[in-house]
Amino acid sequence: MNSSDTTFSPGFDSSQLVANDGWEGDPLSQMNYSMSSMPTLRYEAEDLELIGYDTVYNNASSGNNHIFLNKGNNILSGTATGVFDGGAGTYRVKVGYYDQASGVSSATVNVAGQSQSFLFEEDIPVASNISEAETSRFTHSIIGLKPGDVFQIEGHVNEFEKARFDYIEFIPVEATLQTETTLRYEAEEFEPLGNFGVESNNDASAGENISLVGSGQSSGTVAGIFDGETGIYQVKVGYFNDDVSTATVTVGGQSRSFQLDEDLGSAEPITESVTHLAVELQNGDSFQIEAQSNLNGPARFDYIEFVAVNPNVGSTYYVSPNGSDNNSGTQQQPWKTINHAVSRDSPVTAGDTILVQPGTYTELITLDKSGYEGIGLDHITLKANGNVILKDPDPINGDFKEGVIQSAGKSYWIIDGFRIENTSWAGISLRDANNMIVQNNHTFESGASGIIIMPDTYFWGGNNEVTSSDIKILGNTIERANWGWSGNGDTTGTQEALSIWGVDGFEVANNIVKEGTREGIDIKTGSRNGSVHNNIVTDVAQISGTYAGYRGGPAIYVDGNRANTFNIDVYNNLVYNNTADGIVIADEVPGKGDVRDIRVYNNVVYDNGILGVNGGVGIKVTSNVSDVEVINNTVVNNIQSIVIDGTDFTGGHKPFDILVRNNIFADPIFRNGLIEDANDLVLDNNLFTDDFSVLYEGGTGLTGFVETNNIQVATVGFLNSAANDYRLSSVSAAIDIGSDLIPDYASIDIDGIQRDKDGDGDGIAAPDVGAYEYTVA
C-alpha cells in the first residue's frame, strides 16, 4: 500500500485517541479538532489485497496501473481490501474508477463497517484509450477512522464493463464540535433492558445506571432510536470502569469496540469514551450498546451521547480573465478558463466553490464531474463573483442539446449568478441531471431555451425518458429565448424558454420569463412531483398567429407528450401580456403520456392572447388529462377566461375529474369560455363578469357535470384594475362568496394571508374568490 506520512496538528496527541482498539478518554469534547495539516492518503488499487481482480498497466492511471475483472476468465466479481494506516480522525472517502459505455457495472465500498453502493452509469464515451473513461466519486461524505480500520472495494461485472478501479483516497476533514447541540440518552431509559438491571448511583447522570449485576448473565444489549436532526455526530458513552469487560457500540451501521479494563473501582467517577469521531445519522436510525463481561463484572453504563459535528469542508478556487490554466487556482494564482475549473482533471471536488471573477468569457463550459450526496458536503458551486458574462464561441452553428453551460449525466452542482448571451442553442443545458440548483442567472437572446433540463440520448417515451431528478430552477431571468437558432432548417427555434423535460422532482420558482418567441415555462414529457410557483411570465409566444404560430404556445404549459406527467402544483404565478394562452394543462400524444394530479391555484392571469389570431385562454384543460383542481385564481381581460374541452386536436380521452372552484373570471374579450366534452366536472362558486349572457359556450358531451353557485356581476371591484392591481377593494363582489371546501394547499392566498378568517370584519367567515383574500387595511 502507498500512503503518505501523517502528522497531527500541534497539540493533538494521537495516543489519547488510540487505546485497546478504541478511543479512551475524551480529548475531543473540550476542543475543536483540525486535521488541515494531514495530507490526503491515496491507496493504489493494485496494491491492495486482490481477490478476483487482475492488474493491468495503463500509463494514464495513478501509479501506472489499475485493476479490472477479467470476464473472459469468467470472473464476474471481485474485491480489493486494505488496512487504513493514517492518523485517527475524520475523513471523506473517494474512489477513482473507469465508467465505460459498454455496460453498467456495480460496486460497494465498505469503510470501517459502513457501506455505500453505486452504479457505473455515466457511460463516458471512449474513443481509444480507456483512460478517457476515468472518473471519480465520493462514497463517504464523512467518517471517523483510526489506524487498523479495514476498507474494501467490491466490484461486479456488467456486460463488457469490467468494474475497473484506479485508487481509493481518504481526505482529512476539519471539523468543529457543536456542543450546544448535544443529545444524551440515559441508559436506564432504554426499553427493553434485556439482561441489564437499573441501579441507583449518586455519581451517575440522573442518579441511575444500568448493570449486569444480579442477572446471572455475562452479556447484555440495549438499543435506542436516534430522534435528533439529520446530521453528523460524534458519539461517546459514559460508563463506570470498575471491572474487566468489552463493549461494542453500533451507530449508523458502524460498530466500535473498547475495553473496560482500568479497574478504577466503583467509587471512581464516570469515564467517557469517544466511540465514533464522526458518523452520519438520520432521525429514526437505531443505535446499540453491547457488553461482554470477562469476569462476571457489573458492566455499568450510564448514557450514550451524540454531539453535533460541523465539518468545515470545501475549498474556494478562482477563475479570472487574467489567469492561467497552469496556475493553482488560488486567489493569487487563478485559472483562466471556467471549463478548466469544471473539468475532470481539476482538483475541484464536492463541497468546493469555483468563484469566477468579473469579465467576459467566451467558451463552452462542460461540467465534467459530479458532487456527492452527503450531509452538508454535497454540491460543487460554480458562482459568478460580480458581473460575469458568458458568450457562445460559435453563436451560429450550435448543436441540439448544447448549452454554454452544459452537462450530461452529472449531479450535485449549483450554478449561480451568470449572464449568458447570444447562444446558438441553450444558455444552460443539463442532461440526465440529478440534484442540480440553477439560480440567479440571466440568459439573453438564447437560440433555443434559456434553461433546459432534458434527456441526453433517449427520446422514445415512457418512464425511460424520465432521466433527471431533483432539480431547482430559482430566481433566474430568461429573456428573449428562441431568439435566433435556425438549426435543422427551423427558423422558429426549438423547445421553450424554460424547459423541464423528463424530470422527477423539481421546483421552478421566482423566475422572470419574458420576450420569448415560443412557450414560456414548459413542464413536459414525464416530468412529475414538482412545482411551478412565484414566477413572472410575460410577452412570450411572440410567433403565435404567424405561419408557424401553433408553436407559440402557452405562457405556462404542463404537457404529457410521450410519458405520464403528474403531481404538479402551479401557484402564485403572475402571467400577463402574453401573445397566446396563459396556463394550459394538456397532452399532445394520446395513448403514450397522460397528465394527472395537477393543482392550479393563486395565479393571476391577465391580458393574454390576440383577438382573431389565437384562443388567448386564461386557463385551459384539454384532452388526456385528469384530476385537475383549478382553485382561487384571478383571470382578467384575456380573449377567453376558461376552457375545458376534450375535443381539441390532440385527440385521446376526455378530461375527467376536474374541479373549478372559487375563481374570478372577469372581462374576457371574446367569451367567458368553452366547456364541453368532459366527465365528472365540478364548476362552483366562481365569479364571472356579465360581459356575455352565458357563463360559457358549449355544454355538449358533458357527463357527471355539477354547476352550482356561480354568479355574474357587472364589475368585480378590484382595487385598481387600470394599474393591473387585482387585489380586492372593500366593496368587491368577490368577498365572502367562496366555498370553504378547499384543500389545505389553497388555504393561504397569494400574499400569504389565511383564507376564511373574516378579514373584512363583517362577521361572515367565508373565503373570498380569486387569488387575493381581502383584509381590512
PDB file of N, CA and C in Angstrom, residues 444-491:
ATOM      1  N   PHE A 444     -29.903  35.734 -22.142  1.00  0.00           N
ATOM      2  CA  PHE A 444     -30.379  36.794 -23.030  1.00  0.00           C
ATOM      3  C   PHE A 444     -30.114  36.398 -24.477  1.00  0.00           C
ATOM      4  N   GLU A 445     -31.202  36.367 -25.261  1.00  0.00           N
ATOM      5  CA  GLU A 445     -31.134  36.020 -26.677  1.00  0.00           C
ATOM      6  C   GLU A 445     -30.450  34.673 -26.906  1.00  0.00           C
ATOM      7  N   SER A 446     -31.013  33.664 -26.260  1.00  0.00           N
ATOM      8  CA  SER A 446     -30.558  32.292 -26.497  1.00  0.00           C
ATOM      9  C   SER A 446     -31.200  31.763 -27.772  1.00  0.00           C
ATOM     10  N   GLY A 447     -30.468  30.901 -28.488  1.00  0.00           N
ATOM     11  CA  GLY A 447     -31.003  30.352 -29.725  1.00  0.00           C
ATOM     12  C   GLY A 447     -32.197  29.458 -29.480  1.00  0.00           C
ATOM     13  N   ALA A 448     -32.155  28.660 -28.423  1.00  0.00           N
ATOM     14  CA  ALA A 448     -33.289  27.822 -28.036  1.00  0.00           C
ATOM     15  C   ALA A 448     -33.687  28.212 -26.608  1.00  0.00           C
ATOM     16  N   SER A 449     -33.782  27.237 -25.715  1.00  0.00           N
ATOM     17  CA  SER A 449     -34.163  27.544 -24.329  1.00  0.00           C
ATOM     18  C   SER A 449     -33.093  28.378 -23.638  1.00  0.00           C
ATOM     19  N   GLY A 450     -33.553  29.251 -22.741  1.00  0.00           N
ATOM     20  CA  GLY A 450     -32.591  29.883 -21.859  1.00  0.00           C
ATOM     21  C   GLY A 450     -32.026  28.855 -20.893  1.00  0.00           C
ATOM     22  N   ILE A 451     -32.915  28.065 -20.280  1.00  0.00           N
ATOM     23  CA  ILE A 451     -32.523  26.979 -19.382  1.00  0.00           C
ATOM     24  C   ILE A 451     -33.345  25.755 -19.750  1.00  0.00           C
ATOM     25  N   ILE A 452     -32.685  24.623 -19.918  1.00  0.00           N
ATOM     26  CA  ILE A 452     -33.396  23.383 -20.234  1.00  0.00           C
ATOM     27  C   ILE A 452     -32.780  22.233 -19.459  1.00  0.00           C
ATOM     28  N   ILE A 453     -33.658  21.404 -18.879  1.00  0.00           N
ATOM     29  CA  ILE A 453     -33.275  20.122 -18.286  1.00  0.00           C
ATOM     30  C   ILE A 453     -33.907  19.060 -19.168  1.00  0.00           C
ATOM     31  N   MET A 454     -33.127  18.100 -19.662  1.00  0.00           N
ATOM     32  CA  MET A 454     -33.642  17.215 -20.702  1.00  0.00           C
ATOM     33  C   MET A 454     -32.875  15.892 -20.724  1.00  0.00           C
ATOM     34  N   PRO A 455     -33.402  14.893 -21.450  1.00  0.00           N
ATOM     35  CA  PRO A 455     -32.635  13.661 -21.647  1.00  0.00           C
ATOM     36  C   PRO A 455     -31.421  13.915 -22.538  1.00  0.00           C
ATOM     37  N   ASP A 456     -30.445  13.051 -22.400  1.00  0.00           N
ATOM     38  CA  ASP A 456     -29.256  13.177 -23.240  1.00  0.00           C
ATOM     39  C   ASP A 456     -29.340  12.334 -24.501  1.00  0.00           C
ATOM     40  N   THR A 457     -29.871  11.107 -24.381  1.00  0.00           N
ATOM     41  CA  THR A 457     -29.862  10.222 -25.547  1.00  0.00           C
ATOM     42  C   THR A 457     -31.191   9.528 -25.817  1.00  0.00           C
ATOM     43  N   TYR A 458     -32.072   9.422 -24.817  1.00  0.00           N
ATOM     44  CA  TYR A 458     -33.282   8.619 -25.002  1.00  0.00           C
ATOM     45  C   TYR A 458     -34.490   9.528 -25.226  1.00  0.00           C
ATOM     46  N   PHE A 459     -35.198   9.329 -26.370  1.00  0.00           N
ATOM     47  CA  PHE A 459     -36.308  10.208 -26.727  1.00  0.00           C
ATOM     48  C   PHE A 459     -37.520   9.429 -27.240  1.00  0.00           C
ATOM     49  N   TRP A 460     -37.725   8.200 -26.746  1.00  0.00           N
ATOM     50  CA  TRP A 460     -38.780   7.352 -27.308  1.00  0.00           C
ATOM     51  C   TRP A 460     -39.935   7.114 -26.347  1.00  0.00           C
ATOM     52  N   GLY A 461     -40.017   7.894 -25.295  1.00  0.00           N
ATOM     53  CA  GLY A 461     -41.207   7.886 -24.466  1.00  0.00           C
ATOM     54  C   GLY A 461     -41.179   6.901 -23.313  1.00  0.00           C
ATOM     55  N   GLY A 462     -42.215   7.006 -22.491  1.00  0.00           N
ATOM     56  CA  GLY A 462     -42.321   6.171 -21.307  1.00  0.00           C
ATOM     57  C   GLY A 462     -41.380   6.628 -20.210  1.00  0.00           C
ATOM     58  N   ASN A 463     -41.322   5.850 -19.140  1.00  0.00           N
ATOM     59  CA  ASN A 463     -40.507   6.231 -17.993  1.00  0.00           C
ATOM     60  C   ASN A 463     -39.023   6.298 -18.306  1.00  0.00           C
ATOM     61  N   ASN A 464     -38.571   5.623 -19.350  1.00  0.00           N
ATOM     62  CA  ASN A 464     -37.155   5.692 -19.710  1.00  0.00           C
ATOM     63  C   ASN A 464     -36.741   7.090 -20.150  1.00  0.00           C
ATOM     64  N   GLU A 465     -37.727   7.911 -20.523  1.00  0.00           N
ATOM     65  CA  GLU A 465     -37.399   9.274 -20.911  1.00  0.00           C
ATOM     66  C   GLU A 465     -37.363  10.215 -19.703  1.00  0.00           C
ATOM     67  N   VAL A 466     -37.676   9.705 -18.535  1.00  0.00           N
ATOM     68  CA  VAL A 466     -37.561  10.479 -17.295  1.00  0.00           C
ATOM     69  C   VAL A 466     -36.155  10.225 -16.753  1.00  0.00           C
ATOM     70  N   THR A 467     -35.212  11.071 -17.122  1.00  0.00           N
ATOM     71  CA  THR A 467     -33.789  10.804 -16.897  1.00  0.00           C
ATOM     72  C   THR A 467     -33.131  11.764 -15.911  1.00  0.00           C
ATOM     73  N   SER A 468     -33.866  12.739 -15.395  1.00  0.00           N
ATOM     74  CA  SER A 468     -33.292  13.693 -14.448  1.00  0.00           C
ATOM     75  C   SER A 468     -34.147  13.714 -13.185  1.00  0.00           C
ATOM     76  N   SER A 469     -33.563  14.197 -12.087  1.00  0.00           N
ATOM     77  CA  SER A 469     -34.304  14.231 -10.824  1.00  0.00           C
ATOM     78  C   SER A 469     -33.773  15.335  -9.928  1.00  0.00           C
ATOM     79  N   ASP A 470     -34.639  15.803  -9.061  1.00  0.00           N
ATOM     80  CA  ASP A 470     -34.280  16.757  -8.004  1.00  0.00           C
ATOM     81  C   ASP A 470     -33.582  17.990  -8.569  1.00  0.00           C
ATOM     82  N   ILE A 471     -34.350  18.768  -9.318  1.00  0.00           N
ATOM     83  CA  ILE A 471     -33.830  19.957  -9.995  1.00  0.00           C
ATOM     84  C   ILE A 471     -34.526  21.192  -9.423  1.00  0.00           C
ATOM     85  N   LYS A 472     -33.743  22.241  -9.146  1.00  0.00           N
ATOM     86  CA  LYS A 472     -34.295  23.521  -8.706  1.00  0.00           C
ATOM     87  C   LYS A 472     -33.834  24.612  -9.673  1.00  0.00           C
ATOM     88  N   ILE A 473     -34.808  25.357 -10.217  1.00  0.00           N
ATOM     89  CA  ILE A 473     -34.542  26.496 -11.090  1.00  0.00           C
ATOM     90  C   ILE A 473     -35.113  27.714 -10.373  1.00  0.00           C
ATOM     91  N   LEU A 474     -34.254  28.543  -9.789  1.00  0.00           N
ATOM     92  CA  LEU A 474     -34.691  29.544  -8.821  1.00  0.00           C
ATOM     93  C   LEU A 474     -34.137  30.931  -9.147  1.00  0.00           C
ATOM     94  N   GLY A 475     -35.016  31.899  -9.264  1.00  0.00           N
ATOM     95  CA  GLY A 475     -34.603  33.296  -9.319  1.00  0.00           C
ATOM     96  C   GLY A 475     -33.840  33.707 -10.555  1.00  0.00           C
ATOM     97  N   ASN A 476     -34.057  33.015 -11.660  1.00  0.00           N
ATOM     98  CA  ASN A 476     -33.372  33.367 -12.904  1.00  0.00           C
ATOM     99  C   ASN A 476     -34.210  34.320 -13.749  1.00  0.00           C
ATOM    100  N   THR A 477     -33.553  35.032 -14.662  1.00  0.00           N
ATOM    101  CA  THR A 477     -34.242  35.816 -15.684  1.00  0.00           C
ATOM    102  C   THR A 477     -33.928  35.187 -17.030  1.00  0.00           C
ATOM    103  N   ILE A 478     -34.987  34.842 -17.762  1.00  0.00           N
ATOM    104  CA  ILE A 478     -34.833  34.204 -19.074  1.00  0.00           C
ATOM    105  C   ILE A 478     -35.475  35.133 -20.093  1.00  0.00           C
ATOM    106  N   GLU A 479     -34.654  35.820 -20.844  1.00  0.00           N
ATOM    107  CA  GLU A 479     -35.102  36.901 -21.705  1.00  0.00           C
ATOM    108  C   GLU A 479     -34.762  36.585 -23.162  1.00  0.00           C
ATOM    109  N   ARG A 480     -35.770  36.718 -24.015  1.00  0.00           N
ATOM    110  CA  ARG A 480     -35.603  36.519 -25.452  1.00  0.00           C
ATOM    111  C   ARG A 480     -35.071  35.125 -25.779  1.00  0.00           C
ATOM    112  N   ALA A 481     -35.742  34.115 -25.272  1.00  0.00           N
ATOM    113  CA  ALA A 481     -35.396  32.740 -25.617  1.00  0.00           C
ATOM    114  C   ALA A 481     -35.907  32.413 -27.013  1.00  0.00           C
ATOM    115  N   ASN A 482     -35.262  31.431 -27.648  1.00  0.00           N
ATOM    116  CA  ASN A 482     -35.581  31.055 -29.038  1.00  0.00           C
ATOM    117  C   ASN A 482     -35.447  32.256 -29.975  1.00  0.00           C
ATOM    118  N   TRP A 483     -34.437  33.024 -29.765  1.00  0.00           N
ATOM    119  CA  TRP A 483     -34.317  34.288 -30.473  1.00  0.00           C
ATOM    120  C   TRP A 483     -33.570  34.193 -31.805  1.00  0.00           C
ATOM    121  N   GLY A 484     -32.793  33.119 -31.982  1.00  0.00           N
ATOM    122  CA  GLY A 484     -32.031  33.142 -33.216  1.00  0.00           C
ATOM    123  C   GLY A 484     -31.619  31.823 -33.788  1.00  0.00           C
ATOM    124  N   TRP A 485     -31.991  30.695 -33.140  1.00  0.00           N
ATOM    125  CA  TRP A 485     -31.486  29.422 -33.636  1.00  0.00           C
ATOM    126  C   TRP A 485     -32.199  29.005 -34.912  1.00  0.00           C
ATOM    127  N   SER A 486     -31.436  28.491 -35.885  1.00  0.00           N
ATOM    128  CA  SER A 486     -32.055  28.049 -37.144  1.00  0.00           C
ATOM    129  C   SER A 486     -31.541  26.679 -37.530  1.00  0.00           C
ATOM    130  N   GLY A 487     -31.165  25.872 -36.556  1.00  0.00           N
ATOM    131  CA  GLY A 487     -30.680  24.530 -36.835  1.00  0.00           C
ATOM    132  C   GLY A 487     -31.747  23.665 -37.473  1.00  0.00           C
ATOM    133  N   ASN A 488     -31.331  22.728 -38.290  1.00  0.00           N
ATOM    134  CA  ASN A 488     -32.234  21.799 -38.987  1.00  0.00           C
ATOM    135  C   ASN A 488     -33.296  22.526 -39.805  1.00  0.00           C
ATOM    136  N   GLY A 489     -32.990  23.740 -40.229  1.00  0.00           N
ATOM    137  CA  GLY A 489     -33.922  24.496 -41.055  1.00  0.00           C
ATOM    138  C   GLY A 489     -35.093  25.073 -40.314  1.00  0.00           C
ATOM    139  N   ASP A 490     -35.083  25.022 -38.980  1.00  0.00           N
ATOM    140  CA  ASP A 490     -36.195  25.501 -38.171  1.00  0.00           C
ATOM    141  C   ASP A 490     -35.923  26.940 -37.752  1.00  0.00           C
ATOM    142  N   THR A 491     -36.568  27.867 -38.397  1.00  0.00           N
ATOM    143  CA  THR A 491     -36.303  29.283 -38.113  1.00  0.00           C
ATOM    144  C   THR A 491     -37.035  29.790 -36.884  1.00  0.00           C
TER     145      THR A 491
END
